[in-house]
Amino acid sequence: MKRKGLTILCLMLVVVWLSGCATTETPKKVPYRLSPQGTVIWEDEFEFMPPPPDWKLLRVEAGENDINFGFMRSDPGGFPSVTTFAYDEDPFGCTAASFEGREREFFKRFLFNAILRFQILERKKAKVVGGEGLAVTVEGKDPVKKEKVRAKVVFGRRGERIVGFYITQWRPMDGSYDLSAFDVFDKFVASFKFLKKSFYETL
Amino acid sequence: MEGHQRNLYLYDRFNARVLGVSRDDVTTLKYWANGLGITFPLLSNITAFLGASFDIQPEGQPIFGRRTVIIDKYGVIRYVRDGSPDFKDILLFLKKLNQEGGKP
């Protein structure tokens, strides 16, 4: 009888112990860590200088496997005053091997949800992740919604593929741009490093 | 489709060929392929029999569901996934298939 009671007690303890486990929260895994130098190591794959703390991390849904992450800042002023910049493993476009060709493909679809008339403000060669690249600054205007956007797109190479960085700064049509955000973006791009070969290079 | 186009050089490496199938007519597909720069074949299947064969024709709808199918050189379906293509998964599968000699 004593033995039976002990068995029941043991079973109860197991149940309590298991239910305790069920309520224990597992720590949320973040995809980055900080290096002693103050840089961010992202998934042990990329290293870059983070923007100032008023920029929020933006994790874009990994649509069709591209690695997308970036940063966002709400700006003073009326809607849609916001600035966003990101790294994109597979920017729009697919056939062109040259940066100029990819630029043409890219701008067919860039911000395609907004009906914008783009004007190229500047196009120049750039040093990107230790290699050659192309930086294109544009301004797009939507006369119907009375909104505008200033954007800079930087193309570089990772192995055989073209990768991209871009910043968009939206404003109401009568708003003024804050170009200091573009300096933050330029520092982000300049600090960016690949820590290992891409998935595609390992195939 | 852009993703498949970007990966064509890798599909080639693994002896794989890609085909797109849609219910759009030929003129629409040509226009669309030119716009995106797609160079691999796109099949126009307006009668939808391919969709019915692969069980991706939602009843009463004029479009196919999205499905990725890999067929090996013997005509055996080896891989089926619904939704947006998982390109890394597809590439790893093709690599494996190529290594085992079952060239798709």
PDB file of C-alpha atoms in Angstrom:
ATOM      1  CA  MET A   1       0.000   0.000   0.000  1.00  0.00           C
ATOM      2  CA  LYS A   2       2.857   2.314   0.948  1.00  0.00           C
ATOM      3  CA  ARG A   3       4.621   1.405  -2.269  1.00  0.00           C
ATOM      4  CA  LYS A   4       1.480   2.175  -4.324  1.00  0.00           C
ATOM      5  CA  GLY A   5       1.176   5.576  -2.669  1.00  0.00           C
ATOM      6  CA  LEU A   6       4.789   6.349  -3.425  1.00  0.00           C
ATOM      7  CA  THR A   7       4.262   5.451  -7.090  1.00  0.00           C
ATOM      8  CA  ILE A   8       1.242   7.762  -7.311  1.00  0.00           C
ATOM      9  CA  LEU A   9       3.247  10.532  -5.636  1.00  0.00           C
ATOM     10  CA  CYS A  10       6.095   9.993  -8.114  1.00  0.00           C
ATOM     11  CA  LEU A  11       3.677  10.196 -11.068  1.00  0.00           C
ATOM     12  CA  MET A  12       2.225  13.422  -9.708  1.00  0.00           C
ATOM     13  CA  LEU A  13       5.684  14.913  -9.352  1.00  0.00           C
ATOM     14  CA  VAL A  14       6.476  14.046 -12.931  1.00  0.00           C
ATOM     15  CA  VAL A  15       3.282  15.727 -14.111  1.00  0.00           C
ATOM     16  CA  VAL A  16       4.028  18.860 -12.113  1.00  0.00           C
ATOM     17  CA  TRP A  17       7.580  18.908 -13.357  1.00  0.00           C
ATOM     18  CA  LEU A  18       6.471  18.588 -16.963  1.00  0.00           C
ATOM     19  CA  SER A  19       3.858  21.301 -16.634  1.00  0.00           C
ATOM     20  CA  GLY A  20       6.558  23.496 -15.147  1.00  0.00           C
ATOM     21  CA  CYS A  21       8.614  22.900 -18.256  1.00  0.00           C
ATOM     22  CA  ALA A  22       5.715  23.893 -20.470  1.00  0.00           C
ATOM     23  CA  THR A  23       5.524  27.352 -18.928  1.00  0.00           C
ATOM     24  CA  THR A  24       9.259  28.012 -19.106  1.00  0.00           C
ATOM     25  CA  GLU A  25       9.923  30.476 -21.904  1.00  0.00           C
ATOM     26  CA  THR A  26      12.805  29.720 -24.210  1.00  0.00           C
ATOM     27  CA  PRO A  27      15.007  32.752 -24.799  1.00  0.00           C
ATOM     28  CA  LYS A  28      14.340  34.412 -28.162  1.00  0.00           C
ATOM     29  CA  LYS A  29      17.236  33.864 -30.501  1.00  0.00           C
ATOM     30  CA  VAL A  30      18.441  37.019 -32.193  1.00  0.00           C
ATOM     31  CA  PRO A  31      20.263  36.800 -35.515  1.00  0.00           C
ATOM     32  CA  TYR A  32      23.101  39.132 -34.537  1.00  0.00           C
ATOM     33  CA  ARG A  33      25.722  39.861 -31.922  1.00  0.00           C
ATOM     34  CA  LEU A  34      27.973  42.790 -31.186  1.00  0.00           C
ATOM     35  CA  SER A  35      31.711  42.563 -31.674  1.00  0.00           C
ATOM     36  CA  PRO A  36      34.156  44.156 -29.209  1.00  0.00           C
ATOM     37  CA  GLN A  37      34.817  46.774 -31.916  1.00  0.00           C
ATOM     38  CA  GLY A  38      31.155  47.850 -31.818  1.00  0.00           C
ATOM     39  CA  THR A  39      30.227  46.311 -35.134  1.00  0.00           C
ATOM     40  CA  VAL A  40      27.267  44.000 -35.669  1.00  0.00           C
ATOM     41  CA  ILE A  41      27.893  40.412 -36.721  1.00  0.00           C
ATOM     42  CA  TRP A  42      24.734  39.279 -38.508  1.00  0.00           C
ATOM     43  CA  GLU A  43      24.178  35.516 -38.534  1.00  0.00           C
ATOM     44  CA  ASP A  44      27.963  35.069 -38.664  1.00  0.00           C
ATOM     45  CA  GLU A  45      27.723  36.108 -42.289  1.00  0.00           C
ATOM     46  CA  PHE A  46      27.922  39.902 -42.422  1.00  0.00           C
ATOM     47  CA  GLU A  47      29.648  42.559 -40.371  1.00  0.00           C
ATOM     48  CA  PHE A  48      28.735  46.244 -40.363  1.00  0.00           C
ATOM     49  CA  MET A  49      28.648  49.380 -38.265  1.00  0.00           C
ATOM     50  CA  PRO A  50      25.153  49.817 -36.833  1.00  0.00           C
ATOM     51  CA  PRO A  51      23.352  53.145 -37.273  1.00  0.00           C
ATOM     52  CA  PRO A  52      22.674  55.434 -34.257  1.00  0.00           C
ATOM     53  CA  PRO A  53      20.105  54.147 -31.719  1.00  0.00           C
ATOM     54  CA  ASP A  54      17.172  56.129 -33.166  1.00  0.00           C
ATOM     55  CA  TRP A  55      17.173  53.684 -36.091  1.00  0.00           C
ATOM     56  CA  LYS A  56      15.042  50.594 -35.514  1.00  0.00           C
ATOM     57  CA  LEU A  57      16.023  47.205 -36.834  1.00  0.00           C
ATOM     58  CA  LEU A  58      13.814  46.149 -39.696  1.00  0.00           C
ATOM     59  CA  ARG A  59      13.618  42.453 -40.451  1.00  0.00           C
ATOM     60  CA  VAL A  60      11.975  41.961 -43.791  1.00  0.00           C
ATOM     61  CA  GLU A  61      10.191  38.700 -44.445  1.00  0.00           C
ATOM     62  CA  ALA A  62      12.560  36.471 -46.319  1.00  0.00           C
ATOM     63  CA  GLY A  63      10.557  36.345 -49.515  1.00  0.00           C
ATOM     64  CA  GLU A  64      11.914  33.857 -52.002  1.00  0.00           C
ATOM     65  CA  ASN A  65      14.999  33.269 -49.851  1.00  0.00           C
ATOM     66  CA  ASP A  66      16.736  36.568 -50.181  1.00  0.00           C
ATOM     67  CA  ILE A  67      18.398  37.792 -47.023  1.00  0.00           C
ATOM     68  CA  ASN A  68      16.780  41.093 -46.224  1.00  0.00           C
ATOM     69  CA  PHE A  69      17.351  43.235 -43.229  1.00  0.00           C
ATOM     70  CA  GLY A  70      17.672  46.909 -42.641  1.00  0.00           C
ATOM     71  CA  PHE A  71      16.905  49.865 -40.433  1.00  0.00           C
ATOM     72  CA  MET A  72      14.093  52.361 -40.217  1.00  0.00           C
ATOM     73  CA  ARG A  73      13.624  55.788 -38.700  1.00  0.00           C
ATOM     74  CA  SER A  74      10.493  57.882 -38.359  1.00  0.00           C
ATOM     75  CA  ASP A  75      11.248  61.459 -39.302  1.00  0.00           C
ATOM     76  CA  PRO A  76       9.584  64.665 -38.124  1.00  0.00           C
ATOM     77  CA  GLY A  77       6.949  66.043 -40.480  1.00  0.00           C
ATOM     78  CA  GLY A  78       3.720  64.870 -42.007  1.00  0.00           C
ATOM     79  CA  PHE A  79       2.999  61.503 -43.567  1.00  0.00           C
ATOM     80  CA  PRO A  80       4.910  59.755 -45.105  1.00  0.00           C
ATOM     81  CA  SER A  81       8.071  61.070 -43.406  1.00  0.00           C
ATOM     82  CA  VAL A  82      10.148  57.966 -42.886  1.00  0.00           C
ATOM     83  CA  THR A  83      13.588  56.718 -43.907  1.00  0.00           C
ATOM     84  CA  THR A  84      14.500  53.087 -44.454  1.00  0.00           C
ATOM     85  CA  PHE A  85      17.690  51.426 -45.599  1.00  0.00           C
ATOM     86  CA  ALA A  86      18.463  47.789 -46.240  1.00  0.00           C
ATOM     87  CA  TYR A  87      20.847  45.195 -47.567  1.00  0.00           C
ATOM     88  CA  ASP A  88      19.348  42.947 -50.237  1.00  0.00           C
ATOM     89  CA  GLU A  89      21.003  39.713 -51.323  1.00  0.00           C
ATOM     90  CA  ASP A  90      18.895  39.529 -54.477  1.00  0.00           C
ATOM     91  CA  PRO A  91      17.839  42.966 -55.665  1.00  0.00           C
ATOM     92  CA  PHE A  92      15.250  43.235 -58.451  1.00  0.00           C
ATOM     93  CA  GLY A  93      16.481  42.206 -61.861  1.00  0.00           C
ATOM     94  CA  CYS A  94      17.869  38.932 -63.020  1.00  0.00           C
ATOM     95  CA  THR A  95      19.686  38.787 -66.327  1.00  0.00           C
ATOM     96  CA  ALA A  96      22.122  41.665 -66.597  1.00  0.00           C
ATOM     97  CA  ALA A  97      25.713  40.910 -65.669  1.00  0.00           C
ATOM     98  CA  SER A  98      26.748  44.561 -65.581  1.00  0.00           C
ATOM     99  CA  PHE A  99      25.788  47.033 -62.891  1.00  0.00           C
ATOM    100  CA  GLU A 100      24.339  49.395 -65.490  1.00  0.00           C
ATOM    101  CA  GLY A 101      22.145  46.627 -66.891  1.00  0.00           C
ATOM    102  CA  ARG A 102      21.025  45.594 -63.445  1.00  0.00           C
ATOM    103  CA  GLU A 103      20.227  49.205 -62.641  1.00  0.00           C
ATOM    104  CA  ARG A 104      17.845  49.343 -65.617  1.00  0.00           C
ATOM    105  CA  GLU A 105      16.171  46.102 -64.515  1.00  0.00           C
ATOM    106  CA  PHE A 106      16.046  47.177 -60.898  1.00  0.00           C
ATOM    107  CA  PHE A 107      14.258  50.459 -61.506  1.00  0.00           C
ATOM    108  CA  LYS A 108      11.511  48.732 -63.467  1.00  0.00           C
ATOM    109  CA  ARG A 109      10.324  47.265 -60.184  1.00  0.00           C
ATOM    110  CA  PHE A 110      11.784  49.380 -57.412  1.00  0.00           C
ATOM    111  CA  LEU A 111       8.924  50.839 -55.336  1.00  0.00           C
ATOM    112  CA  PHE A 112       6.529  49.488 -57.945  1.00  0.00           C
ATOM    113  CA  ASN A 113       3.570  49.765 -55.585  1.00  0.00           C
ATOM    114  CA  ALA A 114       3.960  53.511 -55.746  1.00  0.00           C
ATOM    115  CA  ILE A 115       3.390  55.069 -59.141  1.00  0.00           C
ATOM    116  CA  LEU A 116       6.452  57.256 -59.290  1.00  0.00           C
ATOM    117  CA  ARG A 117       8.230  59.261 -61.912  1.00  0.00           C
ATOM    118  CA  PHE A 118      11.911  58.713 -61.229  1.00  0.00           C
ATOM    119  CA  GLN A 119      14.624  61.169 -62.101  1.00  0.00           C
ATOM    120  CA  ILE A 120      18.271  60.180 -61.799  1.00  0.00           C
ATOM    121  CA  LEU A 121      20.121  62.724 -59.723  1.00  0.00           C
ATOM    122  CA  GLU A 122      23.530  61.082 -59.708  1.00  0.00           C
ATOM    123  CA  ARG A 123      25.173  57.930 -61.011  1.00  0.00           C
ATOM    124  CA  LYS A 124      28.760  57.126 -60.082  1.00  0.00           C
ATOM    125  CA  LYS A 125      31.149  54.236 -59.604  1.00  0.00           C
ATOM    126  CA  ALA A 126      31.635  53.217 -56.015  1.00  0.00           C
ATOM    127  CA  LYS A 127      33.766  50.927 -53.911  1.00  0.00           C
ATOM    128  CA  VAL A 128      31.438  48.300 -52.443  1.00  0.00           C
ATOM    129  CA  VAL A 129      32.512  45.488 -50.108  1.00  0.00           C
ATOM    130  CA  GLY A 130      36.076  45.759 -51.347  1.00  0.00           C
ATOM    131  CA  GLY A 131      35.174  45.638 -55.023  1.00  0.00           C
ATOM    132  CA  GLU A 132      33.750  47.752 -57.786  1.00  0.00           C
ATOM    133  CA  GLY A 133      30.179  48.943 -57.542  1.00  0.00           C
ATOM    134  CA  LEU A 134      27.686  51.484 -58.772  1.00  0.00           C
ATOM    135  CA  ALA A 135      25.775  54.065 -56.762  1.00  0.00           C
ATOM    136  CA  VAL A 136      22.637  55.648 -58.206  1.00  0.00           C
ATOM    137  CA  THR A 137      20.719  58.429 -56.500  1.00  0.00           C
ATOM    138  CA  VAL A 138      17.185  59.100 -57.707  1.00  0.00           C
ATOM    139  CA  GLU A 139      14.158  61.114 -56.795  1.00  0.00           C
ATOM    140  CA  GLY A 140      10.655  59.869 -57.463  1.00  0.00           C
ATOM    141  CA  LYS A 141       7.506  61.954 -57.326  1.00  0.00           C
ATOM    142  CA  ASP A 142       3.865  60.975 -57.096  1.00  0.00           C
ATOM    143  CA  PRO A 143       1.890  64.038 -58.191  1.00  0.00           C
ATOM    144  CA  VAL A 144      -1.431  62.379 -57.346  1.00  0.00           C
ATOM    145  CA  LYS A 145      -0.673  61.522 -53.733  1.00  0.00           C
ATOM    146  CA  LYS A 146       1.599  64.554 -53.443  1.00  0.00           C
ATOM    147  CA  GLU A 147       4.454  62.478 -52.085  1.00  0.00           C
ATOM    148  CA  LYS A 148       8.084  62.189 -53.055  1.00  0.00           C
ATOM    149  CA  VAL A 149      10.993  59.913 -52.287  1.00  0.00           C
ATOM    150  CA  ARG A 150      14.728  60.309 -52.502  1.00  0.00           C
ATOM    151  CA  ALA A 151      16.545  57.023 -52.860  1.00  0.00           C
ATOM    152  CA  LYS A 152      20.070  55.783 -53.310  1.00  0.00           C
ATOM    153  CA  VAL A 153      20.811  52.330 -54.615  1.00  0.00           C
ATOM    154  CA  VAL A 154      24.273  50.812 -54.412  1.00  0.00           C
ATOM    155  CA  PHE A 155      25.113  47.690 -56.375  1.00  0.00           C
ATOM    156  CA  GLY A 156      28.069  45.468 -55.528  1.00  0.00           C
ATOM    157  CA  ARG A 157      29.145  41.895 -56.117  1.00  0.00           C
ATOM    158  CA  ARG A 158      29.171  38.815 -53.957  1.00  0.00           C
ATOM    159  CA  GLY A 159      30.759  36.005 -55.896  1.00  0.00           C
ATOM    160  CA  GLU A 160      28.995  35.716 -59.239  1.00  0.00           C
ATOM    161  CA  ARG A 161      25.909  37.600 -58.133  1.00  0.00           C
ATOM    162  CA  ILE A 162      24.975  41.242 -57.790  1.00  0.00           C
ATOM    163  CA  VAL A 163      23.814  42.386 -54.370  1.00  0.00           C
ATOM    164  CA  GLY A 164      22.273  45.693 -53.417  1.00  0.00           C
ATOM    165  CA  PHE A 165      21.939  48.270 -50.691  1.00  0.00           C
ATOM    166  CA  TYR A 166      19.259  50.922 -50.788  1.00  0.00           C
ATOM    167  CA  ILE A 167      17.879  53.788 -48.817  1.00  0.00           C
ATOM    168  CA  THR A 168      14.517  55.442 -49.341  1.00  0.00           C
ATOM    169  CA  GLN A 169      13.425  58.661 -47.715  1.00  0.00           C
ATOM    170  CA  TRP A 170       9.753  59.516 -48.139  1.00  0.00           C
ATOM    171  CA  ARG A 171       8.368  62.982 -47.713  1.00  0.00           C
ATOM    172  CA  PRO A 172       5.210  64.926 -48.480  1.00  0.00           C
ATOM    173  CA  MET A 173       5.736  66.845 -51.721  1.00  0.00           C
ATOM    174  CA  ASP A 174       6.436  70.121 -49.884  1.00  0.00           C
ATOM    175  CA  GLY A 175       8.712  68.480 -47.270  1.00  0.00           C
ATOM    176  CA  SER A 176      12.497  68.713 -47.227  1.00  0.00           C
ATOM    177  CA  TYR A 177      14.913  65.793 -47.177  1.00  0.00           C
ATOM    178  CA  ASP A 178      17.279  65.082 -44.312  1.00  0.00           C
ATOM    179  CA  LEU A 179      20.528  64.221 -46.067  1.00  0.00           C
ATOM    180  CA  SER A 180      22.244  63.210 -42.818  1.00  0.00           C
ATOM    181  CA  ALA A 181      20.357  59.903 -43.098  1.00  0.00           C
ATOM    182  CA  PHE A 182      22.176  59.267 -46.364  1.00  0.00           C
ATOM    183  CA  ASP A 183      25.495  59.749 -44.542  1.00  0.00           C
ATOM    184  CA  VAL A 184      24.412  57.058 -42.051  1.00  0.00           C
ATOM    185  CA  PHE A 185      23.576  54.786 -44.984  1.00  0.00           C
ATOM    186  CA  ASP A 186      26.928  55.491 -46.666  1.00  0.00           C
ATOM    187  CA  LYS A 187      28.753  54.559 -43.448  1.00  0.00           C
ATOM    188  CA  PHE A 188      26.712  51.351 -43.221  1.00  0.00           C
ATOM    189  CA  VAL A 189      27.647  50.411 -46.789  1.00  0.00           C
ATOM    190  CA  ALA A 190      31.295  51.396 -46.354  1.00  0.00           C
ATOM    191  CA  SER A 191      31.599  49.254 -43.230  1.00  0.00           C
ATOM    192  CA  PHE A 192      29.838  46.221 -44.716  1.00  0.00           C
ATOM    193  CA  LYS A 193      31.850  42.993 -44.964  1.00  0.00           C
ATOM    194  CA  PHE A 194      31.087  39.432 -45.966  1.00  0.00           C
ATOM    195  CA  LEU A 195      32.445  37.071 -43.328  1.00  0.00           C
ATOM    196  CA  LYS A 196      31.987  33.930 -45.387  1.00  0.00           C
ATOM    197  CA  LYS A 197      31.092  32.725 -48.824  1.00  0.00           C
ATOM    198  CA  SER A 198      27.462  33.021 -49.799  1.00  0.00           C
ATOM    199  CA  PHE A 199      25.242  29.968 -50.085  1.00  0.00           C
ATOM    200  CA  TYR A 200      25.467  30.202 -53.871  1.00  0.00           C
ATOM    201  CA  GLU A 201      29.274  30.205 -53.827  1.00  0.00           C
ATOM    202  CA  THR A 202      29.335  26.991 -51.835  1.00  0.00           C
ATOM    203  CA  LEU A 203      27.228  24.957 -54.269  1.00  0.00           C
TER     204      LEU A 203
ATOM    205  CA  MET B   1      10.437  33.697 -61.903  1.00  0.00           C
ATOM    206  CA  GLU B   2      13.226  36.240 -61.479  1.00  0.00           C
ATOM    207  CA  GLY B   3      14.707  33.933 -58.871  1.00  0.00           C
ATOM    208  CA  HIS B   4      14.768  31.025 -61.328  1.00  0.00           C
ATOM    209  CA  GLN B   5      16.341  33.287 -63.932  1.00  0.00           C
ATOM    210  CA  ARG B   6      19.081  34.326 -61.498  1.00  0.00           C
ATOM    211  CA  ASN B   7      19.764  30.666 -60.762  1.00  0.00           C
ATOM    212  CA  LEU B   8      19.911  29.446 -64.360  1.00  0.00           C
ATOM    213  CA  TYR B   9      23.710  29.146 -64.280  1.00  0.00           C
ATOM    214  CA  LEU B  10      23.404  26.927 -61.207  1.00  0.00           C
ATOM    215  CA  TYR B  11      20.612  24.813 -62.706  1.00  0.00           C
ATOM    216  CA  ASP B  12      22.880  24.335 -65.703  1.00  0.00           C
ATOM    217  CA  ARG B  13      25.663  23.177 -63.400  1.00  0.00           C
ATOM    218  CA  PHE B  14      23.308  20.531 -61.999  1.00  0.00           C
ATOM    219  CA  ASN B  15      22.024  19.478 -65.444  1.00  0.00           C
ATOM    220  CA  ALA B  16      18.584  20.839 -64.704  1.00  0.00           C
ATOM    221  CA  ARG B  17      16.259  22.784 -66.980  1.00  0.00           C
ATOM    222  CA  VAL B  18      13.432  24.978 -65.821  1.00  0.00           C
ATOM    223  CA  LEU B  19       9.999  25.438 -67.405  1.00  0.00           C
ATOM    224  CA  GLY B  20       7.233  27.742 -66.275  1.00  0.00           C
ATOM    225  CA  VAL B  21       3.595  26.871 -66.835  1.00  0.00           C
ATOM    226  CA  SER B  22       0.737  29.317 -66.623  1.00  0.00           C
ATOM    227  CA  ARG B  23      -2.828  29.723 -67.852  1.00  0.00           C
ATOM    228  CA  ASP B  24      -1.979  33.025 -69.536  1.00  0.00           C
ATOM    229  CA  ASP B  25      -2.029  33.201 -73.314  1.00  0.00           C
ATOM    230  CA  VAL B  26       1.163  33.272 -75.377  1.00  0.00           C
ATOM    231  CA  THR B  27       1.032  37.005 -76.098  1.00  0.00           C
ATOM    232  CA  THR B  28       0.740  37.847 -72.416  1.00  0.00           C
ATOM    233  CA  LEU B  29       3.570  35.493 -71.480  1.00  0.00           C
ATOM    234  CA  LYS B  30       5.842  36.940 -74.180  1.00  0.00           C
ATOM    235  CA  TYR B  31       5.183  40.460 -72.966  1.00  0.00           C
ATOM    236  CA  TRP B  32       5.725  39.432 -69.378  1.00  0.00           C
ATOM    237  CA  ALA B  33       8.934  37.481 -70.101  1.00  0.00           C
ATOM    238  CA  ASN B  34      10.358  40.385 -72.084  1.00  0.00           C
ATOM    239  CA  GLY B  35       9.554  42.792 -69.273  1.00  0.00           C
ATOM    240  CA  LEU B  36      11.308  40.705 -66.651  1.00  0.00           C
ATOM    241  CA  GLY B  37      14.086  39.386 -68.879  1.00  0.00           C
ATOM    242  CA  ILE B  38      13.044  35.738 -68.549  1.00  0.00           C
ATOM    243  CA  THR B  39      14.867  33.525 -71.052  1.00  0.00           C
ATOM    244  CA  PHE B  40      13.713  30.034 -70.066  1.00  0.00           C
ATOM    245  CA  PRO B  41      10.587  28.551 -71.707  1.00  0.00           C
ATOM    246  CA  LEU B  42       7.170  29.510 -70.410  1.00  0.00           C
ATOM    247  CA  LEU B  43       4.304  27.254 -71.417  1.00  0.00           C
ATOM    248  CA  SER B  44       0.875  28.668 -72.034  1.00  0.00           C
ATOM    249  CA  ASN B  45      -1.777  26.204 -70.905  1.00  0.00           C
ATOM    250  CA  ILE B  46      -5.053  28.056 -71.246  1.00  0.00           C
ATOM    251  CA  THR B  47      -7.085  24.847 -71.223  1.00  0.00           C
ATOM    252  CA  ALA B  48      -5.572  24.047 -67.797  1.00  0.00           C
ATOM    253  CA  PHE B  49      -5.068  20.326 -68.341  1.00  0.00           C
ATOM    254  CA  LEU B  50      -1.528  20.544 -66.905  1.00  0.00           C
ATOM    255  CA  GLY B  51      -2.893  22.197 -63.794  1.00  0.00           C
ATOM    256  CA  ALA B  52      -5.438  19.428 -63.441  1.00  0.00           C
ATOM    257  CA  SER B  53      -2.709  16.796 -63.966  1.00  0.00           C
ATOM    258  CA  PHE B  54      -0.562  18.308 -61.243  1.00  0.00           C
ATOM    259  CA  ASP B  55      -3.564  18.995 -58.998  1.00  0.00           C
ATOM    260  CA  ILE B  56      -2.997  22.729 -58.818  1.00  0.00           C
ATOM    261  CA  GLN B  57      -6.139  23.975 -60.498  1.00  0.00           C
ATOM    262  CA  PRO B  58      -8.350  25.537 -57.831  1.00  0.00           C
ATOM    263  CA  GLU B  59     -11.969  24.921 -58.693  1.00  0.00           C
ATOM    264  CA  GLY B  60     -13.657  27.822 -60.445  1.00  0.00           C
ATOM    265  CA  GLN B  61     -10.535  29.959 -60.651  1.00  0.00           C
ATOM    266  CA  PRO B  62      -8.776  31.080 -63.828  1.00  0.00           C
ATOM    267  CA  ILE B  63      -5.246  30.642 -62.451  1.00  0.00           C
ATOM    268  CA  PHE B  64      -3.043  27.815 -61.191  1.00  0.00           C
ATOM    269  CA  GLY B  65      -1.852  27.524 -57.634  1.00  0.00           C
ATOM    270  CA  ARG B  66       1.920  27.980 -57.171  1.00  0.00           C
ATOM    271  CA  ARG B  67       3.737  24.704 -57.091  1.00  0.00           C
ATOM    272  CA  THR B  68       7.341  23.687 -57.759  1.00  0.00           C
ATOM    273  CA  VAL B  69       7.853  20.215 -59.182  1.00  0.00           C
ATOM    274  CA  ILE B  70      11.155  18.523 -59.961  1.00  0.00           C
ATOM    275  CA  ILE B  71      11.039  15.599 -62.357  1.00  0.00           C
ATOM    276  CA  ASP B  72      14.072  13.364 -62.803  1.00  0.00           C
ATOM    277  CA  LYS B  73      15.400  12.019 -66.071  1.00  0.00           C
ATOM    278  CA  TYR B  74      13.234   8.920 -65.712  1.00  0.00           C
ATOM    279  CA  GLY B  75      10.100  11.060 -65.522  1.00  0.00           C
ATOM    280  CA  VAL B  76       9.638  10.449 -61.830  1.00  0.00           C
ATOM    281  CA  ILE B  77       8.390  13.352 -59.720  1.00  0.00           C
ATOM    282  CA  ARG B  78      10.988  13.722 -56.992  1.00  0.00           C
ATOM    283  CA  TYR B  79      10.089  17.028 -55.373  1.00  0.00           C
ATOM    284  CA  VAL B  80       6.848  18.930 -54.847  1.00  0.00           C
ATOM    285  CA  ARG B  81       6.466  22.117 -52.835  1.00  0.00           C
ATOM    286  CA  ASP B  82       3.591  24.594 -52.762  1.00  0.00           C
ATOM    287  CA  GLY B  83       3.789  28.354 -52.467  1.00  0.00           C
ATOM    288  CA  SER B  84       6.684  30.645 -53.316  1.00  0.00           C
ATOM    289  CA  PRO B  85       9.695  28.662 -54.478  1.00  0.00           C
ATOM    290  CA  ASP B  86      12.304  27.954 -51.822  1.00  0.00           C
ATOM    291  CA  PHE B  87      15.281  28.496 -54.084  1.00  0.00           C
ATOM    292  CA  LYS B  88      17.939  27.310 -51.679  1.00  0.00           C
ATOM    293  CA  ASP B  89      15.999  24.143 -51.017  1.00  0.00           C
ATOM    294  CA  ILE B  90      15.543  23.607 -54.762  1.00  0.00           C
ATOM    295  CA  LEU B  91      19.245  24.128 -55.449  1.00  0.00           C
ATOM    296  CA  LEU B  92      20.305  21.750 -52.699  1.00  0.00           C
ATOM    297  CA  PHE B  93      17.870  19.152 -53.989  1.00  0.00           C
ATOM    298  CA  LEU B  94      19.116  19.502 -57.570  1.00  0.00           C
ATOM    299  CA  LYS B  95      22.709  19.246 -56.396  1.00  0.00           C
ATOM    300  CA  LYS B  96      21.905  16.057 -54.528  1.00  0.00           C
ATOM    301  CA  LEU B  97      19.984  14.625 -57.463  1.00  0.00           C
ATOM    302  CA  ASN B  98      22.849  15.422 -59.802  1.00  0.00           C
ATOM    303  CA  GLN B  99      25.362  13.808 -57.477  1.00  0.00           C
ATOM    304  CA  GLU B 100      23.340  10.620 -57.227  1.00  0.00           C
ATOM    305  CA  GLY B 101      23.208  10.448 -61.005  1.00  0.00           C
ATOM    306  CA  GLY B 102      19.491  10.988 -61.280  1.00  0.00           C
ATOM    307  CA  LYS B 103      19.979  14.027 -63.444  1.00  0.00           C
ATOM    308  CA  PRO B 104      16.673  15.889 -63.568  1.00  0.00           C
TER     309      PRO B 104
END
